[in-house]
Coordinates of C-alpha atoms and ligand atoms in Angstrom, one line a residue:
M1 CA 0.0 0.3 -0.3
T2 CA 1.7 3.1 -0.9
T3 CA 1.7 5.8 1.8
R4 CA -1.1 8.3 -0.3
E5 CA -3.5 5.3 -0.1
A6 CA -2.6 4.8 3.5
A7 CA -3.0 8.6 4.7
L8 CA -6.0 9.1 2.9
R9 CA -7.8 5.2 4.1
G10 CA -7.0 6.6 7.1
L11 CA -8.4 9.7 6.9
A12 CA -11.5 8.2 5.6
R13 CA -11.8 5.3 8.8
Q14 CA -11.5 7.9 11.3
Y15 CA -14.5 10.1 9.9
G16 CA -16.7 7.4 9.1
Q17 CA -16.1 7.0 5.6
D18 CA -14.4 3.9 4.7
H19 CA -17.1 2.4 2.8
V20 CA -16.0 4.4 0.1
F21 CA -13.4 1.5 -0.3
Q22 CA -15.3 -0.8 -1.3
F23 CA -14.8 -1.7 -5.0
W24 CA -11.3 -1.1 -5.0
E25 CA -10.1 -4.7 -5.6
T26 CA -12.0 -3.8 -8.9
L27 CA -10.3 -0.8 -9.8
D28 CA -7.2 -0.5 -12.1
R29 CA -4.6 1.7 -11.7
T30 CA -6.2 5.2 -13.0
G31 CA -9.2 3.9 -11.3
R32 CA -7.6 3.7 -7.9
D33 CA -5.8 7.4 -8.7
R34 CA -9.1 9.0 -9.6
L35 CA -10.3 7.5 -6.2
L36 CA -7.4 8.6 -4.1
T37 CA -7.8 12.3 -6.0
D38 CA -11.3 13.1 -5.1
L39 CA -10.8 12.2 -1.4
E40 CA -7.6 14.3 -1.7
Q41 CA -10.2 17.5 -2.1
V42 CA -12.1 16.6 0.9
D43 CA -12.2 18.7 3.5
F44 CA -12.6 16.1 6.1
P45 CA -13.5 17.9 9.7
L46 CA -15.8 20.5 7.5
M47 CA -17.8 17.4 6.2
R48 CA -18.4 16.0 9.3
R49 CA -19.2 19.2 10.6
L50 CA -21.5 19.5 7.8
A51 CA -23.6 16.5 8.4
E52 CA -23.6 17.4 11.9
H53 CA -25.5 20.0 11.6
W54 CA -27.7 19.5 8.6
V55 CA -28.5 15.9 8.1
L56 CA -28.3 14.1 11.6
A57 CA -29.8 16.6 13.4
A58 CA -32.5 19.1 13.0
P59 CA -31.1 22.4 11.7
E60 CA -31.8 25.4 14.2
P61 CA -33.6 28.2 12.2
E62 CA -31.2 31.4 12.9
H63 CA -33.0 34.0 15.2
F64 CA -33.0 37.7 14.9
E65 CA -33.9 40.5 17.1
T66 CA -35.3 43.1 14.7
I67 CA -35.2 42.8 11.2
R68 CA -34.9 45.6 9.2
P69 CA -35.5 46.8 5.3
V70 CA -32.3 48.0 3.6
P71 CA -32.1 51.1 2.4
V72 CA -32.4 50.7 -1.4
I73 CA -31.0 53.4 -4.2
P74 CA -34.2 54.1 -6.4
V75 CA -33.9 53.0 -10.0
I76 CA -31.6 55.3 -12.0
D77 CA -33.4 58.4 -13.6
P78 CA -30.3 60.2 -15.6
S79 CA -31.8 63.0 -15.1
R80 CA -30.7 63.0 -11.1
A81 CA -27.4 64.8 -9.9
D82 CA -26.3 61.5 -7.6
A83 CA -26.9 59.6 -10.9
Q84 CA -24.4 61.4 -12.9
T85 CA -21.8 62.0 -10.4
A86 CA -22.1 57.6 -10.0
L87 CA -21.9 57.5 -13.5
A88 CA -18.8 59.9 -13.8
A89 CA -16.8 57.8 -11.1
G90 CA -17.7 54.6 -12.8
E91 CA -16.7 56.0 -16.2
E92 CA -13.8 57.3 -15.0
A93 CA -13.2 53.8 -13.0
L94 CA -13.5 52.0 -16.5
R95 CA -11.0 54.1 -18.4
A96 CA -8.0 54.1 -16.0
G97 CA -8.4 50.5 -16.1
R98 CA -9.7 49.9 -12.5
V99 CA -12.3 47.5 -13.1
G100 CA -12.0 43.6 -14.3
L101 CA -14.7 41.0 -14.5
F102 CA -15.7 38.0 -12.9
L103 CA -18.2 35.5 -14.1
V104 CA -19.3 32.4 -12.1
A105 CA -20.0 29.7 -14.3
G106 CA -18.7 26.1 -12.4
G107 CA -23.0 25.0 -11.8
Q108 CA -24.1 22.0 -12.7
G109 CA -27.1 24.0 -15.2
T110 CA -29.1 20.7 -14.0
R111 CA -32.7 22.4 -15.0
L112 CA -32.1 23.4 -18.0
G113 CA -31.0 20.2 -18.7
F114 CA -28.6 21.3 -21.9
E115 CA -25.7 19.0 -22.6
G116 CA -22.5 21.3 -21.9
P117 CA -21.8 23.7 -20.1
K118 CA -24.8 26.3 -19.5
G119 CA -22.7 29.4 -20.9
A120 CA -22.7 27.6 -24.3
Y121 CA -26.4 27.2 -24.6
P122 CA -27.4 28.8 -27.8
I123 CA -29.7 31.8 -26.4
G124 CA -30.2 33.8 -29.1
P125 CA -33.2 32.9 -30.4
V126 CA -32.3 34.0 -34.2
S127 CA -28.5 34.1 -34.2
K128 CA -28.3 30.9 -32.1
K129 CA -25.3 32.8 -29.9
S130 CA -24.1 31.4 -26.9
F131 CA -24.4 33.6 -23.2
F132 CA -20.7 33.4 -23.6
A133 CA -20.6 34.8 -27.3
F134 CA -23.7 37.4 -25.4
H135 CA -21.7 38.8 -22.6
A136 CA -18.1 39.0 -25.1
E137 CA -20.1 41.3 -27.1
K138 CA -20.7 43.2 -23.8
I139 CA -17.7 43.3 -23.1
H140 CA -16.1 44.1 -26.9
N141 CA -19.0 47.4 -26.9
L142 CA -17.4 48.6 -23.1
Q143 CA -13.5 48.2 -24.3
R144 CA -14.2 50.5 -27.8
R145 CA -16.0 52.5 -25.8
Y146 CA -14.1 53.0 -22.4
E147 CA -10.3 52.3 -24.7
C148 CA -9.6 49.9 -21.4
V149 CA -9.0 46.2 -21.0
L150 CA -11.7 44.3 -18.8
P151 CA -9.8 41.5 -18.1
W152 CA -12.1 38.5 -18.1
Y153 CA -11.9 35.8 -14.9
I154 CA -14.2 32.9 -15.4
M155 CA -15.6 30.5 -12.5
V156 CA -15.7 26.9 -14.2
S157 CA -15.9 23.4 -12.1
D158 CA -15.0 19.9 -12.7
T159 CA -18.1 19.5 -14.0
N160 CA -17.5 21.8 -17.0
E161 CA -14.1 23.0 -17.1
A162 CA -12.5 20.8 -20.0
E163 CA -16.1 22.1 -22.1
T164 CA -16.0 25.5 -21.6
R165 CA -12.2 25.9 -22.3
A166 CA -12.8 23.7 -25.9
F167 CA -16.0 26.3 -26.6
F168 CA -13.9 28.7 -26.4
E169 CA -11.1 28.1 -27.9
G170 CA -13.6 26.9 -30.6
N171 CA -14.6 29.9 -30.8
N172 CA -11.9 32.1 -30.9
Y173 CA -12.2 33.5 -28.0
F174 CA -15.1 35.6 -29.2
D175 CA -12.4 38.0 -30.9
L176 CA -11.6 39.3 -27.5
R177 CA -7.5 38.6 -26.4
C178 CA -7.3 35.5 -25.1
E179 CA -4.6 36.9 -22.9
D180 CA -7.1 39.0 -20.6
I181 CA -9.4 35.5 -20.3
F182 CA -8.7 33.2 -17.5
F183 CA -10.5 30.3 -16.7
L184 CA -10.5 29.3 -12.8
K185 CA -11.9 26.2 -11.2
Q186 CA -13.8 26.3 -8.0
R187 CA -13.7 23.5 -5.4
M188 CA -15.8 20.5 -5.3
V189 CA -17.7 19.1 -2.1
P190 CA -19.4 15.4 -1.5
C191 CA -23.2 14.7 -1.2
V192 CA -23.5 12.8 1.1
D193 CA -26.9 10.2 2.1
E194 CA -29.4 10.8 4.5
S195 CA -27.1 9.1 7.3
G196 CA -24.2 12.0 6.1
K197 CA -22.2 8.8 4.1
F198 CA -20.4 9.8 1.3
M199 CA -22.0 8.1 -2.2
L200 CA -20.3 6.8 -5.5
D201 CA -20.9 8.5 -8.4
Q202 CA -19.2 5.3 -10.1
P203 CA -16.6 2.5 -8.3
D204 CA -13.6 4.7 -9.0
R205 CA -15.7 8.1 -8.6
L206 CA -17.1 10.2 -5.1
A207 CA -20.6 11.8 -6.0
M208 CA -19.4 15.6 -5.6
N209 CA -20.7 18.8 -6.7
P210 CA -19.1 22.1 -7.0
N211 CA -18.9 24.3 -3.6
G212 CA -21.1 27.1 -4.9
H213 CA -21.0 30.6 -6.2
G214 CA -20.0 31.5 -2.6
G215 CA -16.7 28.9 -3.6
A216 CA -15.3 32.1 -5.5
I217 CA -14.0 33.8 -2.7
P218 CA -11.2 30.8 -2.2
A219 CA -11.1 30.2 -5.8
M220 CA -10.2 34.1 -6.7
V221 CA -7.4 34.1 -3.8
E222 CA -5.9 30.5 -5.0
N223 CA -6.3 30.4 -8.5
Q224 CA -3.6 34.2 -8.0
V225 CA -6.9 36.1 -10.0
I226 CA -6.4 38.9 -6.6
A227 CA -2.7 39.1 -8.1
N228 CA -3.4 39.1 -11.4
A229 CA -6.2 41.9 -10.6
R230 CA -3.5 43.9 -8.5
G231 CA -0.9 43.1 -11.2
R232 CA -3.3 44.9 -13.9
G233 CA -3.8 47.8 -11.4
I234 CA -7.6 46.5 -11.0
D235 CA -9.4 47.1 -7.7
I236 CA -13.2 46.3 -8.9
L237 CA -14.7 43.3 -10.2
S238 CA -18.1 43.1 -11.9
Y239 CA -19.7 39.7 -10.4
F240 CA -22.3 38.2 -12.8
Q241 CA -24.1 34.9 -13.0
V242 CA -23.6 33.3 -17.1
D243 CA -27.5 31.9 -17.2
N244 CA -28.6 36.3 -16.5
W245 CA -28.9 36.7 -20.3
A246 CA -29.4 40.5 -20.1
V247 CA -26.9 41.2 -17.1
K248 CA -25.6 44.8 -17.6
V249 CA -21.6 43.2 -16.8
A250 CA -19.1 46.8 -15.8
D251 CA -22.6 49.2 -15.3
P252 CA -20.5 52.3 -14.8
C253 CA -23.5 53.6 -12.9
F254 CA -23.4 50.5 -10.8
I255 CA -19.1 50.8 -10.0
G256 CA -20.0 54.5 -9.8
Y257 CA -22.1 54.2 -6.7
H258 CA -20.6 51.6 -5.1
I259 CA -16.7 54.1 -5.5
L260 CA -19.1 57.0 -3.8
H261 CA -20.3 54.6 -1.0
R262 CA -16.8 53.3 -0.2
A263 CA -18.4 50.0 -0.3
E264 CA -17.0 47.0 -0.3
M265 CA -19.5 44.7 -1.8
S266 CA -22.4 46.6 -3.7
S267 CA -25.9 44.7 -5.0
K268 CA -28.1 45.2 -7.6
S269 CA -31.9 44.4 -6.4
H270 CA -35.2 44.0 -7.9
R271 CA -38.1 45.2 -6.5
K272 CA -40.7 42.6 -5.0
H273 CA -44.0 42.9 -6.2
Q274 CA -45.5 39.5 -4.9
P275 CA -44.3 38.3 -1.0
R276 CA -44.1 35.1 -2.3
E277 CA -42.3 35.2 -5.2
A278 CA -39.1 32.8 -5.4
V279 CA -36.3 36.0 -4.7
G280 CA -33.4 35.6 -1.9
V281 CA -34.2 38.9 -0.3
H282 CA -31.7 41.5 1.3
C283 CA -32.6 43.2 4.5
L284 CA -30.8 43.8 7.4
C285 CA -31.0 41.1 10.6
D286 CA -29.8 42.2 14.2
G287 CA -28.0 45.1 12.2
E288 CA -26.1 42.8 9.7
Y289 CA -26.7 42.7 6.1
R290 CA -28.1 39.5 5.0
V291 CA -30.0 37.6 2.0
I292 CA -32.7 35.5 3.4
E293 CA -33.3 33.1 0.9
Y294 CA -36.7 32.6 -0.5
S295 CA -36.9 29.0 0.7
E296 CA -36.1 30.5 4.3
L297 CA -38.9 33.1 4.0
D298 CA -41.7 31.2 6.3
L299 CA -39.0 31.6 9.4
Y300 CA -39.5 34.9 9.4
P301 CA -42.8 35.9 8.5
Q302 CA -42.0 39.4 8.9
L303 CA -40.7 38.8 5.7
L304 CA -43.9 38.3 3.6
E305 CA -45.7 41.4 5.3
T306 CA -47.4 43.9 2.8
D307 CA -48.6 47.7 3.5
E308 CA -51.9 49.0 3.7
Q309 CA -51.4 49.6 -0.1
G310 CA -50.5 46.0 -0.7
H311 CA -46.9 47.0 -1.6
V312 CA -44.2 44.4 -0.1
V313 CA -42.4 46.1 2.6
Y314 CA -39.4 43.7 2.0
Y315 CA -39.1 44.4 -1.4
A316 CA -35.4 44.5 -2.3
G317 CA -34.9 40.8 -4.6
N318 CA -31.5 40.0 -4.9
P319 CA -30.6 39.3 -8.4
A320 CA -26.9 38.0 -8.0
I321 CA -25.3 40.8 -9.7
H322 CA -22.4 42.8 -7.4
V323 CA -19.7 44.7 -7.7
I324 CA -16.6 43.8 -4.8
S325 CA -13.6 45.5 -4.1
V326 CA -10.3 43.3 -4.0
D327 CA -9.3 43.9 -0.7
F328 CA -12.8 42.9 0.1
I329 CA -12.5 39.3 -1.2
E330 CA -9.1 39.0 0.8
R331 CA -10.1 39.7 3.7
V332 CA -12.8 37.3 3.6
Y333 CA -11.5 34.9 1.9
R334 CA -9.3 34.9 5.6
D335 CA -12.4 34.6 7.2
F336 CA -13.6 31.8 4.8
E337 CA -14.1 29.1 7.3
H338 CA -17.2 30.9 8.9
F339 CA -18.5 31.5 6.0
P340 CA -22.1 29.8 6.5
W341 CA -23.0 26.9 4.6
H342 CA -26.3 25.2 2.8
R343 CA -28.3 22.7 2.5
A344 CA -29.9 21.1 -0.9
H345 CA -32.2 17.6 -1.0
K346 CA -31.4 16.8 -4.3
Q347 CA -31.9 13.5 -6.1
V348 CA -28.3 11.8 -6.8
P349 CA -27.3 9.1 -8.5
F350 CA -25.1 6.6 -7.3
I351 CA -23.8 3.1 -7.3
D352 CA -25.5 0.8 -4.8
Q353 CA -23.3 -1.6 -2.6
Q354 CA -23.9 -3.8 -5.2
G355 CA -21.9 -1.9 -8.3
K356 CA -25.6 -1.3 -9.4
R357 CA -26.0 2.5 -10.6
V358 CA -29.5 3.8 -9.0
E359 CA -30.6 6.9 -10.4
P360 CA -33.5 7.9 -7.7
E361 CA -37.2 9.2 -8.2
E362 CA -37.2 11.2 -4.8
P363 CA -34.2 13.0 -3.6
N364 CA -31.9 11.0 -1.6
A365 CA -29.3 13.2 -0.9
Y366 CA -27.6 16.6 0.3
K367 CA -25.5 18.6 -1.6
F368 CA -24.0 21.7 0.3
E369 CA -23.2 25.1 -1.0
T370 CA -21.7 28.5 -0.3
F371 CA -23.6 31.8 -1.7
I372 CA -21.7 34.8 -2.8
F373 CA -24.4 37.1 -1.5
D374 CA -23.5 35.9 2.4
A375 CA -20.2 37.5 2.0
L376 CA -22.4 40.8 2.4
R377 CA -22.4 40.3 6.4
F378 CA -18.8 40.2 6.6
T379 CA -18.4 43.9 4.8
Q380 CA -16.9 46.4 7.6
H381 CA -18.8 49.5 5.4
P382 CA -22.7 49.8 4.8
P383 CA -23.5 47.7 1.4
I384 CA -25.6 49.5 -1.4
A385 CA -28.7 48.2 -3.2
L386 CA -29.1 50.0 -6.7
E387 CA -32.8 49.3 -7.4
I388 CA -33.4 47.9 -11.1
D389 CA -36.1 47.3 -13.6
P390 CA -35.5 44.1 -14.6
P391 CA -36.1 43.9 -18.3
G392 CA -32.5 44.5 -20.0
E393 CA -31.0 43.6 -16.9
Y394 CA -31.9 40.2 -15.4
T395 CA -33.1 37.7 -16.9
P396 CA -32.1 34.6 -15.2
I397 CA -32.9 31.3 -16.9
K398 CA -33.7 28.0 -15.1
S399 CA -35.1 26.1 -17.3
F400 CA -36.7 25.7 -21.2
S401 CA -40.0 27.2 -20.1
G402 CA -42.3 28.9 -17.1
D403 CA -40.5 31.0 -14.9
N404 CA -36.7 32.2 -15.1
S405 CA -37.2 30.1 -18.4
V406 CA -35.7 30.6 -22.3
E407 CA -38.8 31.4 -23.4
R408 CA -39.8 34.1 -20.7
A409 CA -36.4 35.6 -21.5
W410 CA -37.3 36.0 -25.1
A411 CA -39.8 37.1 -24.8
I412 CA -38.9 40.1 -22.2
M413 CA -36.0 41.2 -24.4
R414 CA -38.8 40.9 -27.9
D415 CA -40.7 43.3 -25.5
Y416 CA -37.3 45.6 -24.4
W417 CA -35.5 45.4 -27.9
A418 CA -39.0 46.4 -29.6
Q419 CA -39.0 49.9 -27.9
W420 CA -35.5 50.3 -29.3
L421 CA -36.6 50.2 -32.9
E422 CA -39.7 51.6 -32.3
A423 CA -38.0 55.1 -30.8
A424 CA -35.9 54.9 -33.7
G425 CA -39.3 55.0 -35.8
Y426 CA -39.3 51.0 -36.8
R427 CA -42.5 49.3 -37.0
V428 CA -42.7 45.8 -35.3
P429 CA -45.0 44.1 -36.4
R430 CA -47.7 43.1 -33.9
D431 CA -51.2 40.6 -33.8
E432 CA -54.5 42.3 -32.7
A433 CA -53.8 42.2 -29.0
G434 CA -50.4 44.1 -29.3
R435 CA -48.7 40.8 -28.9
I436 CA -45.2 41.0 -31.1
T437 CA -45.3 38.4 -33.5
I438 CA -41.4 38.0 -34.9
A439 CA -38.2 37.4 -32.8
I440 CA -35.9 40.4 -32.3
E441 CA -32.4 40.3 -31.4
I442 CA -29.9 43.2 -30.6
S443 CA -26.1 42.5 -30.1
P444 CA -25.0 44.1 -27.5
A445 CA -21.7 44.8 -29.7
F446 CA -23.6 47.1 -31.7
A447 CA -25.8 48.9 -28.8
L448 CA -25.8 48.6 -25.6
T449 CA -28.3 51.3 -24.3
R450 CA -31.8 52.7 -25.9
E451 CA -29.8 55.8 -26.3
E452 CA -26.5 54.0 -28.3
F453 CA -29.3 52.3 -30.2
L454 CA -30.8 55.8 -31.5
E455 CA -27.4 57.3 -32.1
K456 CA -26.7 54.5 -34.6
P457 CA -29.6 53.1 -36.7
R458 CA -30.4 56.5 -39.2
G459 CA -29.9 55.7 -42.2
R460 CA -29.9 52.1 -42.1
S461 CA -33.3 50.2 -43.5
W462 CA -34.2 46.8 -41.6
P463 CA -37.5 45.2 -42.9
E464 CA -40.7 45.8 -41.7
T465 CA -41.3 42.0 -41.7
G466 CA -39.9 38.6 -40.2
D467 CA -37.3 38.4 -37.8
I468 CA -34.7 41.2 -36.6
A469 CA -31.5 39.8 -35.5
I470 CA -28.7 43.2 -35.8
D471 CA -25.6 42.5 -35.4
A472 CA -22.7 43.7 -34.2
D473 CA -21.7 46.0 -37.2
G474 CA -26.1 46.9 -37.2
N475 CA -26.3 44.4 -40.1
L476 CA -29.5 42.4 -40.0
I477 CA -28.8 38.3 -39.9
G478 CA -31.1 35.4 -40.1
S479 CA -33.8 37.0 -40.8
K480 CA -37.3 35.1 -41.9
P481 CA -39.1 36.6 -44.1
A482 CA -43.0 37.1 -42.9
N483 CA -45.7 35.0 -45.2
Ligands
UTP1 P1 -27.5 28.4 -10.2 O1 -27.5 28.1 -8.3 O2 -28.8 29.0 -10.4 O3 -27.1 26.5 -10.7 O4 -26.3 29.1 -11.1 P2 -27.0 26.5 -12.1 O5 -25.7 25.7 -12.4 O6 -27.1 27.8 -13.0 O7 -28.2 25.1 -12.5 P3 -29.1 24.1 -11.2 O8 -29.0 24.8 -10.3 O9 -28.2 23.1 -11.5 O10 -30.2 23.4 -12.4 C1 -26.6 30.8 -10.4 C2 -24.9 31.3 -11.3 O11 -24.1 30.7 -10.5 C3 -23.1 29.8 -11.0 C4 -24.1 29.2 -12.0 O12 -22.9 28.7 -13.7 C5 -24.9 30.1 -12.6 O13 -24.0 31.2 -13.2 N1 -22.6 28.2 -10.1 C6 -23.2 28.0 -9.1 C7 -21.3 28.6 -10.2 O14 -20.0 29.1 -10.7 N2 -21.0 27.1 -8.9 C8 -21.6 26.7 -8.4 O15 -21.3 25.8 -7.2 C9 -23.1 27.2 -8.7

């Protein structure tokens, strides 16, 4: 037995997980190496703590003496003085090269059920361009406008790293400089069954999942993102999620408010109209800045209150769009062992004792994850929350149909872009009920905002029938003429 095997067997035994070696005798050299490599990634004391707290005992909800709504900066009206000052500060930071982009794309994308990384999903309704391509086009636009380089740090995981890298390479890095794109890998954590035991995904593989978007904190420090950013003079990161098609990356106004408020971590926020909307809520719990998850709202009934006009009192929903200071990430990293973990009860396929693969029909296991918004509670300066209008900023995509879906996002963005076209004097075909009857898509490399769009289309003639997809140069692509 090698010392490596002996050490890992010893640890597994000490923590009651030595059943993971049950198929050892049947494994070849490569298989044995794979199993040991998985086990080397495991933080055994942490896993024991999580299983004892979340699986073997009934976890107690946190108790707060007071819960209050957070202060929110209202949706930007460009004529407001504070918005103008913020815009100027953000634009100055962009021009000075102080801003980098941090994209989290390491999730498993289970609900969308797409073969391949979620970022490679062909979200463009006409062009079939991927999420990655759309985000890259936003970067082209901003780099052109602010004459800056926006380095793009992309978090991936064991579940999609190789395919994501290949996708970027196959698409020539979307014509961005590959020296400005960095892939960094987050850690994986084992799933446990209902008695807290690790599970096998294969005879030689643990069942594991990425450690949640909160895993961005250690991933940024341990993969030298922070060092790289500092070396480039970057002190601010614009954080976004791959499945938010509409997200405004490196939004200058948002960055400006962050700078002017000397915030360490800032959030966008969207107004909840229904108490039970499936979204986390920003609030102050015993004075500490928190996001309470949607699944925990019933534990804190005041979060469901409405006022006399029927408006939700705790209305600051969390769309997972942040600006984070580089110094702050380093500080939270030093405290990461106090970072909270969350559990989810899920269906996790596994290999049973007879070596047969089981595909459960009911949740049979717990996955543990950390969430980036929990970093907010570690801030020493009050975070800001900037309210947004979701269309054009927030179209999260979790599945193909229903809420937070591809179909919903297509409809929202179609209506949003139709307003630009109509403001520019084009006729957008609608049925008798006023519903738009075509697909619409505008490349963010051509125009990121309505103002930019209105400056550009003069003299162009797009047809008034058929789908409208406008590419980076303002040309019409893939139009399907209406009958
Ligand atoms: P979600 O939590 O919605 O997960 O991630 P998901 O992977 O997209 O989809 P499901 O839940 O498996 O259906 C929100 C964002 O956070 C990233 C995702 O890639 C997505 O951009 N994420 C999530 C990570 O980068 N790592 C994780 O461990 C989890």
